[in-house]
């Protein structure tokens, strides 16, 4: 890295973000923070949502937890943070967003259930609506999909070992359009349930699955929370579906963070709710434990 660039980044306010809703909110907060309030450069680090280790160590000044529940896991030392609780994490703001994991089966795939997938071990084509991960984080990619599939006796790696294909897809309407037209995708699973990808999938007659109570109970033991997808949420959803909750954004910092920065960001959110609420209904801002 060029020394001048390295120096500028080192002196900047560093915020970790994802690519979708959190990035939109970060742009708004960062611009106001840089141009009007603290008048310091802001560096947005991508992809770096839920990088609580970086926040706890001070490598990031702030970062988004997506979804909300993973911040609690990091603070309490659960899930991937088991045995390494990050007790200096603090929440600055919560942006409510109703979201869940969706599971859909292609109408031409001759599939009825996840149990059938485990039983038949077919070489399926599975698109996962989750942003790619890189470096040390790569092994965490597909975490929620794997947690769900594990309750039914298989994993993404199992699907690949059966001769299938697994890949990441974005949120836009045409994310799996070509694969659907060519009948080259059998299962689409993932989050961002309000995004256009799911409208397209629903419009092509994909069937949305509900988790079994037994599977949900197993997932809750791992720290996941439940969400009910209401009937009529998308075309083809005729009754409520039990799903893994993926709701809410939390903007996180650490206990040792600069108070001036924390309260500046909280004030920006309070005074610019409409701009920041592009993908949410209400913003609640606090400075507390997750």
Coordinates of C-alpha atoms in Angstrom, one line a residue:
X1 CA 0.0 0.0 0.0
X2 CA 1.2 3.5 -0.8
X3 CA 2.5 5.2 2.4
X4 CA 0.2 8.3 1.8
X5 CA -2.8 6.1 1.5
X6 CA -1.8 4.0 4.5
X7 CA -1.4 7.1 6.6
X8 CA -4.8 8.5 5.5
X9 CA -6.6 5.2 6.3
X10 CA -4.8 4.9 9.7
X11 CA -6.1 8.4 10.7
X12 CA -9.6 7.8 9.4
X13 CA -12.7 6.5 11.2
X14 CA -13.0 2.9 10.1
X15 CA -16.5 1.3 9.7
X16 CA -17.1 -2.4 8.8
X17 CA -20.0 -3.0 6.5
X18 CA -21.8 -5.5 4.3
X19 CA -22.8 -4.9 0.7
X20 CA -26.5 -4.2 0.9
X21 CA -28.5 -2.3 3.5
X22 CA -25.6 -1.8 5.9
X23 CA -23.6 -0.2 3.1
X24 CA -26.4 2.2 2.2
X25 CA -26.6 3.3 5.9
X26 CA -22.9 3.5 6.3
X27 CA -22.6 5.8 3.3
X28 CA -25.1 8.2 4.8
X29 CA -23.6 8.2 8.2
X30 CA -20.0 8.4 6.9
X31 CA -20.7 11.3 4.6
X32 CA -22.3 13.4 7.3
X33 CA -19.7 12.4 9.9
X34 CA -16.9 13.3 7.5
X35 CA -18.3 16.5 5.9
X36 CA -20.2 18.1 8.7
X37 CA -19.6 16.7 12.1
X38 CA -16.1 15.5 13.0
X39 CA -14.6 16.4 9.6
X40 CA -12.3 13.4 9.5
X41 CA -12.0 10.9 6.7
X42 CA -14.1 7.8 6.9
X43 CA -12.9 4.4 5.6
X44 CA -15.6 1.8 4.8
X45 CA -14.2 -1.8 5.1
X46 CA -15.9 -4.4 2.8
X47 CA -16.9 -7.1 3.4
X48 CA -16.6 -6.7 7.1
X49 CA -20.1 -7.1 8.7
X50 CA -20.1 -9.0 12.0
X51 CA -16.3 -8.7 12.3
X52 CA -16.6 -8.4 16.1
X53 CA -13.0 -9.4 16.7
X54 CA -11.8 -6.4 14.6
X55 CA -14.2 -4.1 16.6
X56 CA -13.1 -5.5 20.0
X57 CA -9.4 -5.1 19.1
X58 CA -9.9 -1.6 17.8
X59 CA -9.0 -2.3 14.1
X60 CA -12.5 -1.1 13.3
X61 CA -14.0 1.9 15.1
X62 CA -17.5 0.6 14.4
X63 CA -19.2 -2.2 12.4
X64 CA -22.5 -3.7 11.6
X65 CA -23.9 -6.9 13.1
X66 CA -26.0 -8.6 10.6
X67 CA -28.3 -10.1 11.8
X68 CA -28.8 -8.8 15.4
X69 CA -28.5 -12.1 17.1
X70 CA -24.9 -12.7 16.1
X71 CA -23.8 -9.7 18.3
X72 CA -25.2 -11.5 21.3
X73 CA -23.4 -14.6 20.4
X74 CA -20.1 -12.7 20.2
X75 CA -20.7 -11.0 23.5
X76 CA -21.8 -14.2 25.3
X77 CA -19.2 -16.4 23.7
X78 CA -21.6 -18.6 21.7
X79 CA -21.4 -20.1 18.2
X80 CA -18.2 -19.4 16.4
X81 CA -17.1 -17.2 19.4
X82 CA -17.5 -20.1 21.9
X83 CA -14.8 -19.8 24.5
X84 CA -13.8 -16.3 23.3
X85 CA -16.5 -13.9 24.5
X86 CA -16.0 -10.3 23.5
X87 CA -17.2 -8.5 26.6
X88 CA -16.1 -5.1 25.5
X89 CA -18.6 -4.9 22.6
X90 CA -21.2 -2.2 22.8
X91 CA -24.2 -1.5 20.6
X92 CA -24.6 2.1 19.3
X93 CA -27.8 1.8 17.2
X94 CA -30.4 -0.8 16.2
X95 CA -32.1 -0.6 12.8
X96 CA -35.1 -2.9 12.9
X97 CA -35.6 -5.0 9.8
X98 CA -37.9 -8.0 9.5
X99 CA -35.9 -10.7 7.8
X100 CA -35.6 -14.5 7.7
X101 CA -33.9 -17.4 5.9
X102 CA -35.9 -18.5 2.9
X103 CA -35.8 -22.1 1.5
X104 CA -37.2 -22.7 -2.0
X105 CA -37.4 -25.7 -4.3
X106 CA -37.6 -25.5 -8.1
X107 CA -40.8 -26.8 -9.6
X108 CA -38.9 -28.9 -12.1
X109 CA -36.5 -30.5 -9.5
X110 CA -39.1 -33.1 -8.3
X111 CA -38.3 -32.3 -4.7
X112 CA -40.8 -32.1 -1.9
X113 CA -38.7 -31.7 1.3
X114 CA -35.3 -31.4 2.9
X115 CA -35.7 -34.9 4.2
X116 CA -35.9 -36.1 0.6
X117 CA -32.6 -34.4 -0.2
X118 CA -30.9 -36.2 2.7
X119 CA -32.4 -39.5 1.7
X120 CA -31.7 -39.4 -2.0
X121 CA -28.3 -37.7 -2.0
X122 CA -28.8 -36.2 -5.5
X123 CA -26.3 -33.9 -7.2
X124 CA -28.4 -30.8 -6.7
X125 CA -27.6 -27.2 -7.8
X126 CA -27.9 -25.0 -4.7
X127 CA -27.8 -21.2 -4.9
X128 CA -27.1 -19.6 -1.5
X129 CA -28.2 -16.0 -1.0
X130 CA -25.3 -14.9 1.1
X131 CA -22.4 -12.6 0.4
X132 CA -19.1 -14.3 -0.4
X133 CA -16.5 -14.4 2.4
X134 CA -12.7 -14.2 2.0
X135 CA -9.6 -15.1 3.8
X136 CA -10.0 -16.5 7.4
X137 CA -13.7 -15.8 7.1
X138 CA -14.2 -18.1 4.1
X139 CA -15.0 -21.2 6.3
X140 CA -17.9 -19.3 7.8
X141 CA -19.7 -18.9 4.5
X142 CA -23.0 -20.7 4.3
X143 CA -23.2 -20.9 8.1
X144 CA -26.9 -20.6 8.4
X145 CA -27.7 -22.8 5.4
X146 CA -25.4 -25.4 6.9
X147 CA -27.1 -25.1 10.3
X148 CA -30.5 -25.7 8.7
X149 CA -29.4 -28.6 6.6
X150 CA -27.5 -30.2 9.5
X151 CA -30.9 -30.6 11.3
X152 CA -32.0 -32.8 8.4
X153 CA -28.8 -34.8 8.2
X154 CA -26.6 -33.2 5.4
X155 CA -24.5 -30.1 4.6
X156 CA -23.4 -28.0 1.7
X157 CA -20.2 -30.0 1.4
X158 CA -22.3 -33.2 1.3
X159 CA -24.2 -31.8 -1.7
X160 CA -20.9 -31.1 -3.4
X161 CA -19.6 -34.6 -2.6
X162 CA -22.7 -36.0 -4.3
X163 CA -21.7 -34.2 -7.5
X164 CA -23.8 -31.1 -6.9
X165 CA -22.9 -27.5 -7.1
X166 CA -23.1 -24.7 -4.5
X167 CA -22.5 -21.0 -5.1
X168 CA -23.3 -17.5 -3.7
X169 CA -25.8 -15.2 -5.3
X170 CA -26.6 -11.5 -4.8
X171 CA -29.9 -9.9 -4.0
X172 CA -30.9 -8.5 -7.3
X173 CA -33.9 -9.6 -9.4
X174 CA -31.9 -11.5 -12.0
X175 CA -29.5 -13.1 -9.6
X176 CA -30.6 -16.7 -10.6
X177 CA -32.5 -15.7 -13.7
X178 CA -30.3 -17.5 -16.2
X179 CA -30.1 -20.6 -14.1
X180 CA -33.9 -20.8 -13.7
X181 CA -34.4 -20.4 -17.4
X182 CA -31.9 -23.2 -18.1
X183 CA -33.2 -25.3 -15.2
X184 CA -29.8 -25.3 -13.7
X185 CA -30.8 -24.4 -10.1
X186 CA -32.7 -26.8 -7.8
X187 CA -32.6 -25.0 -4.4
X188 CA -32.3 -21.4 -3.5
X189 CA -31.7 -20.7 0.2
X190 CA -30.7 -17.6 2.1
X191 CA -31.5 -14.3 3.7
X192 CA -32.6 -10.8 2.6
X193 CA -36.2 -12.0 2.2
X194 CA -37.5 -8.6 1.2
X195 CA -35.0 -8.3 -1.8
X196 CA -36.0 -8.8 -5.4
X197 CA -34.3 -12.2 -5.9
X198 CA -37.1 -13.8 -3.9
X199 CA -39.9 -12.1 -6.0
X200 CA -38.3 -13.6 -9.1
X201 CA -37.9 -17.1 -7.5
X202 CA -41.6 -16.9 -6.4
X203 CA -42.7 -15.8 -9.8
X204 CA -41.1 -18.8 -11.4
X205 CA -43.1 -21.2 -9.2
X206 CA -40.5 -22.2 -6.7
X207 CA -42.0 -23.7 -3.5
X208 CA -41.2 -22.2 -0.2
X209 CA -40.5 -24.6 2.7
X210 CA -41.3 -24.3 6.4
X211 CA -38.9 -25.7 9.0
X212 CA -40.2 -28.6 11.1
X213 CA -40.6 -27.9 14.8
X214 CA -38.0 -30.5 15.6
X215 CA -35.5 -28.7 13.3
X216 CA -36.3 -25.3 14.8
X217 CA -35.9 -26.7 18.3
X218 CA -32.4 -28.0 17.3
X219 CA -31.5 -24.6 15.8
X220 CA -32.7 -22.8 18.9
X221 CA -30.3 -24.9 21.0
X222 CA -27.5 -23.5 18.8
X223 CA -28.6 -19.9 19.5
X224 CA -30.8 -19.2 16.5
X225 CA -34.2 -17.6 16.9
X226 CA -37.5 -18.3 15.1
X227 CA -39.4 -16.1 12.7
X228 CA -42.8 -16.7 11.1
X229 CA -43.1 -15.8 7.4
X230 CA -46.7 -14.7 7.0
X231 CA -49.1 -16.1 4.4
X232 CA -49.1 -13.9 1.3
X233 CA -45.6 -12.6 2.0
X234 CA -44.7 -13.7 -1.5
X235 CA -46.7 -15.4 -4.3
X236 CA -47.1 -19.0 -3.5
X237 CA -46.8 -18.7 0.3
X238 CA -50.3 -19.7 1.2
X239 CA -49.7 -20.4 4.9
X240 CA -47.3 -19.2 7.6
X241 CA -43.8 -20.7 7.3
X242 CA -41.5 -21.3 10.3
X243 CA -38.0 -19.9 9.5
X244 CA -34.7 -18.9 11.1
X245 CA -34.8 -15.2 12.1
X246 CA -32.3 -12.9 10.4
X247 CA -33.8 -9.6 11.6
X248 CA -32.3 -6.2 12.5
X249 CA -29.0 -4.4 12.0
X250 CA -26.9 -3.4 15.0
X251 CA -24.2 -0.8 14.7
X252 CA -21.5 -2.0 17.1
X253 CA -18.4 -0.4 18.8
X254 CA -16.3 -1.3 21.8
X255 CA -16.3 0.0 25.4
X256 CA -13.0 1.8 24.8
X257 CA -14.3 3.7 21.8
X258 CA -14.0 7.5 21.7
X259 CA -17.1 9.0 23.3
X260 CA -17.1 11.9 20.9
X261 CA -17.4 9.5 17.9
X262 CA -20.1 7.3 19.5
X263 CA -22.3 10.2 20.4
X264 CA -21.7 11.9 17.1
X265 CA -22.9 8.8 15.2
X266 CA -25.9 8.4 17.5
X267 CA -26.9 12.1 16.9
X268 CA -26.5 11.7 13.1
X269 CA -28.8 8.7 13.2
X270 CA -31.3 10.5 15.3
X271 CA -31.3 13.6 13.1
X272 CA -31.3 11.8 9.8
X273 CA -33.7 8.9 10.4
X274 CA -35.5 9.2 7.1
X275 CA -32.3 9.0 5.0
X276 CA -31.0 6.1 7.1
X277 CA -34.3 4.2 7.1
X278 CA -34.1 3.4 3.4
X279 CA -34.5 -0.3 4.2
X280 CA -36.0 -0.1 7.6
X281 CA -39.1 1.0 9.4
X282 CA -37.8 2.5 12.6
X283 CA -34.4 3.4 14.0
X284 CA -33.7 3.0 17.7
X285 CA -30.4 4.2 19.0
X286 CA -28.7 3.2 22.3
X287 CA -25.3 2.8 23.8
X288 CA -25.4 -0.4 25.7
X289 CA -24.5 -4.1 25.6
X290 CA -25.9 -6.1 22.7

